Coordinates of C-alpha atoms in Angstrom, one line a residue:
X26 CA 0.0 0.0 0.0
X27 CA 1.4 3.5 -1.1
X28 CA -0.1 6.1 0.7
X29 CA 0.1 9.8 -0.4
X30 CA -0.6 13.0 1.9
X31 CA 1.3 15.1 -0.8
X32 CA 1.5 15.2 -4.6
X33 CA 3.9 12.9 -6.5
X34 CA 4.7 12.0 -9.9
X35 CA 8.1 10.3 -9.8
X36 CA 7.9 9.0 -6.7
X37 CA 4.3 7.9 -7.3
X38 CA 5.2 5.9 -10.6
X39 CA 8.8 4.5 -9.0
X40 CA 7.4 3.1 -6.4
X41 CA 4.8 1.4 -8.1
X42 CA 6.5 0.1 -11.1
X43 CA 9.5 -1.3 -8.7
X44 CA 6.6 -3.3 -6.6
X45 CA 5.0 -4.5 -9.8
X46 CA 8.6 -5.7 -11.2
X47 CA 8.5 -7.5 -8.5
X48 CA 5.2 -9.3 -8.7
X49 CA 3.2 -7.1 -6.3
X50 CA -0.1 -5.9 -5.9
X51 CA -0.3 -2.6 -5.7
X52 CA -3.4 0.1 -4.0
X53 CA -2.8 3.9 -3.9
X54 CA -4.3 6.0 -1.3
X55 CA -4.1 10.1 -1.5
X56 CA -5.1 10.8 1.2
X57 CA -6.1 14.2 0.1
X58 CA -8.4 13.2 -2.6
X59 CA -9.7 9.7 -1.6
X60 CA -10.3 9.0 1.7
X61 CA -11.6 11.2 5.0
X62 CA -10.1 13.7 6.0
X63 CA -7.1 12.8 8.9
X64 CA -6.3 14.3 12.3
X65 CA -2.6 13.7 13.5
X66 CA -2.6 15.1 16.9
X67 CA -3.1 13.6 19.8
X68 CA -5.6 15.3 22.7
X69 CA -7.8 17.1 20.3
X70 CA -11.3 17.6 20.2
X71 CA -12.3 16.6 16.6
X72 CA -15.2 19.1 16.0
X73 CA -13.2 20.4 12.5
X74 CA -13.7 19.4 9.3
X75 CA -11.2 16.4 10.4
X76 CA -13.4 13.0 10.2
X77 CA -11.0 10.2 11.9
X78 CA -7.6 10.1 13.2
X79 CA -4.7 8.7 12.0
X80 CA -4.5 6.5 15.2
X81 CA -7.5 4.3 13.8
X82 CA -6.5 5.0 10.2
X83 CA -3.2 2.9 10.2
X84 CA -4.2 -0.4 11.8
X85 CA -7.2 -0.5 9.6
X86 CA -4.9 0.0 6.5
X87 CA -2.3 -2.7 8.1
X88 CA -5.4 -4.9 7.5
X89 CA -5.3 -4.3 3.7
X90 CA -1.8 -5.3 2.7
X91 CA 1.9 -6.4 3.6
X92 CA 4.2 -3.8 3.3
X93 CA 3.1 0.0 3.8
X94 CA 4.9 3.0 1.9
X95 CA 4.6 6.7 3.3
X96 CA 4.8 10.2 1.7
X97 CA 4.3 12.8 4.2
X98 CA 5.6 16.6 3.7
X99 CA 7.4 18.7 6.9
X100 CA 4.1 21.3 8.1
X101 CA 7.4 23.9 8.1
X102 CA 5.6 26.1 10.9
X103 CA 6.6 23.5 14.0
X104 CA 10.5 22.5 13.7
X105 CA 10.1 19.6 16.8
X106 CA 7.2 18.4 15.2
X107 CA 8.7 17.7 12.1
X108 CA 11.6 16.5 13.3
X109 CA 10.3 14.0 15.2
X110 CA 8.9 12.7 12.4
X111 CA 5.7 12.1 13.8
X112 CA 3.4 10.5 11.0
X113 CA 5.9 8.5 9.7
X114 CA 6.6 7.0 13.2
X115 CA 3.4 6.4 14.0
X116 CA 2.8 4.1 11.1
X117 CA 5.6 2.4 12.7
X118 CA 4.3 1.8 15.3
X119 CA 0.3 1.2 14.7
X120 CA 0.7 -0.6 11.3
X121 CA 1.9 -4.2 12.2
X122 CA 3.3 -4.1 9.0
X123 CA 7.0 -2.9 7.4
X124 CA 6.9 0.5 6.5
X125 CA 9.4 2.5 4.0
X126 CA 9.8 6.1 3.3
X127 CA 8.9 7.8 0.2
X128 CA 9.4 11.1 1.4
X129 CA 9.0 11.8 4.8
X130 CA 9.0 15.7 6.8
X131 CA 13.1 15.7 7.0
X132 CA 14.2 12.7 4.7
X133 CA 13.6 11.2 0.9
X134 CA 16.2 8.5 1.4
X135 CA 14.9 6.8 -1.5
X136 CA 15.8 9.5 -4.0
X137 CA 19.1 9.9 -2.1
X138 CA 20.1 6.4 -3.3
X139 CA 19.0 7.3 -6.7
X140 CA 20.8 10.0 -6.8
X141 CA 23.7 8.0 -5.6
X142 CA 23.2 5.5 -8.2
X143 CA 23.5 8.4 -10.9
X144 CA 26.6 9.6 -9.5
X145 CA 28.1 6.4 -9.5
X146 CA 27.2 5.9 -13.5
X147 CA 27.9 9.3 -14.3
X148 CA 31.6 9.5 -12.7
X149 CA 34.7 10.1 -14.8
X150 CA 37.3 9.4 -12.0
X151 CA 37.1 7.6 -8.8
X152 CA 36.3 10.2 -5.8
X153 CA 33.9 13.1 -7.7
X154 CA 33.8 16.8 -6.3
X155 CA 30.0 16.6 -5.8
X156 CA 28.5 20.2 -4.3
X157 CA 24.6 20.8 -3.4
X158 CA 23.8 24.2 -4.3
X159 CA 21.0 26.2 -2.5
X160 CA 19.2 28.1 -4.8
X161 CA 15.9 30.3 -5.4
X162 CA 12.5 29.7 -5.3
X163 CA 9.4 31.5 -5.1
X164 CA 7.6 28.7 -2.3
X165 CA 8.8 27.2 0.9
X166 CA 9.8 24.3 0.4
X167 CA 10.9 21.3 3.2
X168 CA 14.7 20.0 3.5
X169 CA 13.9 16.4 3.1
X170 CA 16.2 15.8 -0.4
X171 CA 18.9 17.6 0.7
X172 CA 19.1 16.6 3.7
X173 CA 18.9 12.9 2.7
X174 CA 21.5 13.8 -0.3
X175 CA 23.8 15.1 2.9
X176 CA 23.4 12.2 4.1
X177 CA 24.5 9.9 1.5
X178 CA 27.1 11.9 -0.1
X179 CA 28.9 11.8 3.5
X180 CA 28.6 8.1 3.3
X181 CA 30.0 8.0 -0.2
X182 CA 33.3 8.2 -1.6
X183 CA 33.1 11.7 -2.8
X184 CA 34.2 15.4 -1.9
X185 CA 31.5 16.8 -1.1
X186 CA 30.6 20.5 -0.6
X187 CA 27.3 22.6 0.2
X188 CA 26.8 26.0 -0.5
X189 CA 24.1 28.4 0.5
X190 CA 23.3 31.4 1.9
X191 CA 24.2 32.2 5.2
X192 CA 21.2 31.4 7.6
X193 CA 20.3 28.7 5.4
X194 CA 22.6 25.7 7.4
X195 CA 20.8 22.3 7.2
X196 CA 20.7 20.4 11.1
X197 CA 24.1 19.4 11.8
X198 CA 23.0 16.2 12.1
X199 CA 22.7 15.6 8.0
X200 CA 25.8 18.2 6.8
X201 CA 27.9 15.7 8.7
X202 CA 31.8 16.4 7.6
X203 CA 30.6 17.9 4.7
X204 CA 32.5 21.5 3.7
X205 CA 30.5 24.3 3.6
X206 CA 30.8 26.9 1.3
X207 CA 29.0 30.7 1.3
X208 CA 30.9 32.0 -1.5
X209 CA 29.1 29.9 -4.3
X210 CA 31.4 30.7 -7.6
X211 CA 34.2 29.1 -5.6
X212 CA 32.3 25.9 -3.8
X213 CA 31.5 25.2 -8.1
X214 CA 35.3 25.3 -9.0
X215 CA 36.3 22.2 -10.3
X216 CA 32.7 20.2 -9.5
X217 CA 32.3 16.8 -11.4
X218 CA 28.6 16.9 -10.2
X219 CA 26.1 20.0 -9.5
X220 CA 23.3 19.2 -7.3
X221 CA 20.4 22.1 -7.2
X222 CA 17.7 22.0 -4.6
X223 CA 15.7 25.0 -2.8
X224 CA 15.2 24.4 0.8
X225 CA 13.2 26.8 3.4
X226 CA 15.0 28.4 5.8
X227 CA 15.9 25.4 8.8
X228 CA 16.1 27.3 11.4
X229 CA 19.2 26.2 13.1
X230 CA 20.5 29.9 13.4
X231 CA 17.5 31.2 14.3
X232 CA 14.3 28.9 15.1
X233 CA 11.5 31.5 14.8
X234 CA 12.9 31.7 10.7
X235 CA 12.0 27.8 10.2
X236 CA 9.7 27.1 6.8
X237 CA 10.4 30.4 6.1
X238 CA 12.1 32.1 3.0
X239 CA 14.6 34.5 4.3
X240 CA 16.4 34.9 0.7
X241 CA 15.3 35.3 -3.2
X242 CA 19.1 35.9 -4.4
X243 CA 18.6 35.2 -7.9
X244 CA 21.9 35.0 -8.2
X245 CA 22.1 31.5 -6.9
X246 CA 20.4 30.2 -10.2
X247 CA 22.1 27.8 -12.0
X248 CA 22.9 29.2 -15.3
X249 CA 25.6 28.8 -17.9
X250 CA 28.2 31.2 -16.4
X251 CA 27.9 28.9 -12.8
X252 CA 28.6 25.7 -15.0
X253 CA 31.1 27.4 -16.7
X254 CA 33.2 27.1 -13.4
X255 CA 33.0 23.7 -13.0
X256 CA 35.0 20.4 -14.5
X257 CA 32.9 19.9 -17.5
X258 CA 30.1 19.3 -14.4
X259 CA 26.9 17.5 -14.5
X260 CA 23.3 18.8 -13.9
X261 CA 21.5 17.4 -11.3
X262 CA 18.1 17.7 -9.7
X263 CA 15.4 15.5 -8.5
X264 CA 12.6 17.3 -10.0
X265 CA 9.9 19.3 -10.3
X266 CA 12.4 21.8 -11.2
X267 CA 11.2 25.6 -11.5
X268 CA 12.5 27.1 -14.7
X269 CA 13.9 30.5 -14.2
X270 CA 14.4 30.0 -10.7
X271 CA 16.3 27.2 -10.1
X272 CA 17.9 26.6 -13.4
X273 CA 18.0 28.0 -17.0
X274 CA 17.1 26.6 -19.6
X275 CA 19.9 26.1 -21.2
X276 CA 21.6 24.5 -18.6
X277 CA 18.8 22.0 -18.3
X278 CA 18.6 21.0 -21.7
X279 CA 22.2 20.7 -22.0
X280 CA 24.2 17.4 -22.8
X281 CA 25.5 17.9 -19.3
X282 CA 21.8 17.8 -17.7
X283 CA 21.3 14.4 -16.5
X284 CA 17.5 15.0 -14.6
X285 CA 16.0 12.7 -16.9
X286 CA 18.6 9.4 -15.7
X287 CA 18.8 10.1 -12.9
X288 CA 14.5 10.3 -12.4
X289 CA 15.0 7.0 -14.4
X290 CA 16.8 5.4 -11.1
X291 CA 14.2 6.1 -8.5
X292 CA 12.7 2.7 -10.2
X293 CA 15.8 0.8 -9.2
X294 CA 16.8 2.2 -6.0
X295 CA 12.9 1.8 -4.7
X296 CA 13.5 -2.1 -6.3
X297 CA 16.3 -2.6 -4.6
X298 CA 14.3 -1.3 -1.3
X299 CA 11.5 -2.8 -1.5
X300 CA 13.2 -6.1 -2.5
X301 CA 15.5 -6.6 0.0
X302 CA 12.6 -5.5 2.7
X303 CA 10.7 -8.5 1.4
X304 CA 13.4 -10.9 2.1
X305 CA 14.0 -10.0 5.0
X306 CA 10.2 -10.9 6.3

């Protein structure tokens, strides 16, 4: 069971083609569009436009299948709230079944591995310069991908390097021994692989600017002249991507733009998930 409290379209697809590849049944719940409407806190009086809570929603869809897959976006206004990871963990622990993330308030690990996978094709010598670049956007947007892509970069064999704005610091926690950069032109000199990704503020400098956008430095968009400072780099991003904002055309549509493989991946790394989850019953 995939079930959807956000949109999707990559992850959405993945996920179900790498269960089918694997001789699955599949049923899709958005949560949003097809089913009542769910409360997540606990102690509440439910006299809202909320119609059952999440508590007696999860054992009942335990009941309907064998392995439970979850997509549920950070709130951005509470910081401990998300995370804590709160819906996610409760399937956890209600369910009675295995649970996976596909996409959770602070992590996408399965598009981290994808991403991984890419880099791994992609490389032209053995340890890569890879760098996650902040860069505009005109909505906040959670830190889940790059904080997951932290995550595995630091666990790959790769120099890795994030650059952002000052103020805009993902949790410790996922930069890990990563370097970061503020000056932007020179975390991009000599990159094998460019990783662009908008994030909301975090609020690790300052809490009260969590979920918040606190810069629209169009100067952060990937264009030509920021590839140009690279080593021959590649373009990456795990899409949607906003045109304009995040990227340039011409830089996405470039031979160097590799979007389209590495979208192509989430089907293997969510095979390779899902797969070894089932063996392991």
């Amino acid at each position: 069971m995939m079930i959807f409290f956000n949109n999707s379209l990559r992850t959405r697809l993945s996920t179900q083609k790498a269960a089918m590849n694997l001789g699955m049944n599949v049923i899709v719940l958005d949560v949003n569009a097809g089913a009542w409407k769910l409360e997540t806190e606990r102690g509440v009086i439910m006299d809202g436009d909320k119609s059952e809570h999440l508590l007696e929603a999860i054992p009942v869809m335990g009941c309907y299948c064998d392995m439970i897959g979850v997509r549920s976006f950070a709130g951005l206004t509470d910081r401990e709230y998300d995370y804590a990871e709160t819906v996610l963990n409760q399937f956890i622990k209600y369910s009675g079944k295995p649970v996976f993330a596909m996409e959770t308030a602070t992590v996408h690990p399965l598009q981290a591995f994808a991403d991984l996978i890419t880099i791994e094709e992609y490389k032209t010598i053995k340890r890569p310069k890879v760098v996650l670049t902040w860069a505009p956007h005109c909505r906040a947007l959670p830190q889940a991908v790059p904080n997951s892509f932290a995550q595995w970069m630091n666990a790959a064999d790769v120099d890795f390097v994030i650059t952002h704005p000052e103020g805009y610091e993902l949790d410790p926690k996922f930069v890990g021994n990563a370097r970061v950069e503020y000056d932007q032109k020179k975390a991009f000199e000599s990159a094998d692989f460019i990783y662009a990704k908008n994030w909301s503020n975090p609020g690790v400098t300052n809490p009260a600017d969590y979920g918040k956008i606190t810069s629209k430095d169009m100067s952060w968009t990937v264009d030509t002249e920021h590839m140009s400072w690279t080593n021959n780099g590649k373009f990456m991003h795990c899409l949607p991507v906003r045109r304009g904002l995040i990227v340039t055309d011409d830089v996405i549509e470039s031979a160097n733009s590799i979007v389209i493989p590495e979208a192509a991946n989430r089907e293997i790394s969510c095979s390779v998930v899902i797969k070894r989850m089932l063996e392991s019953l």
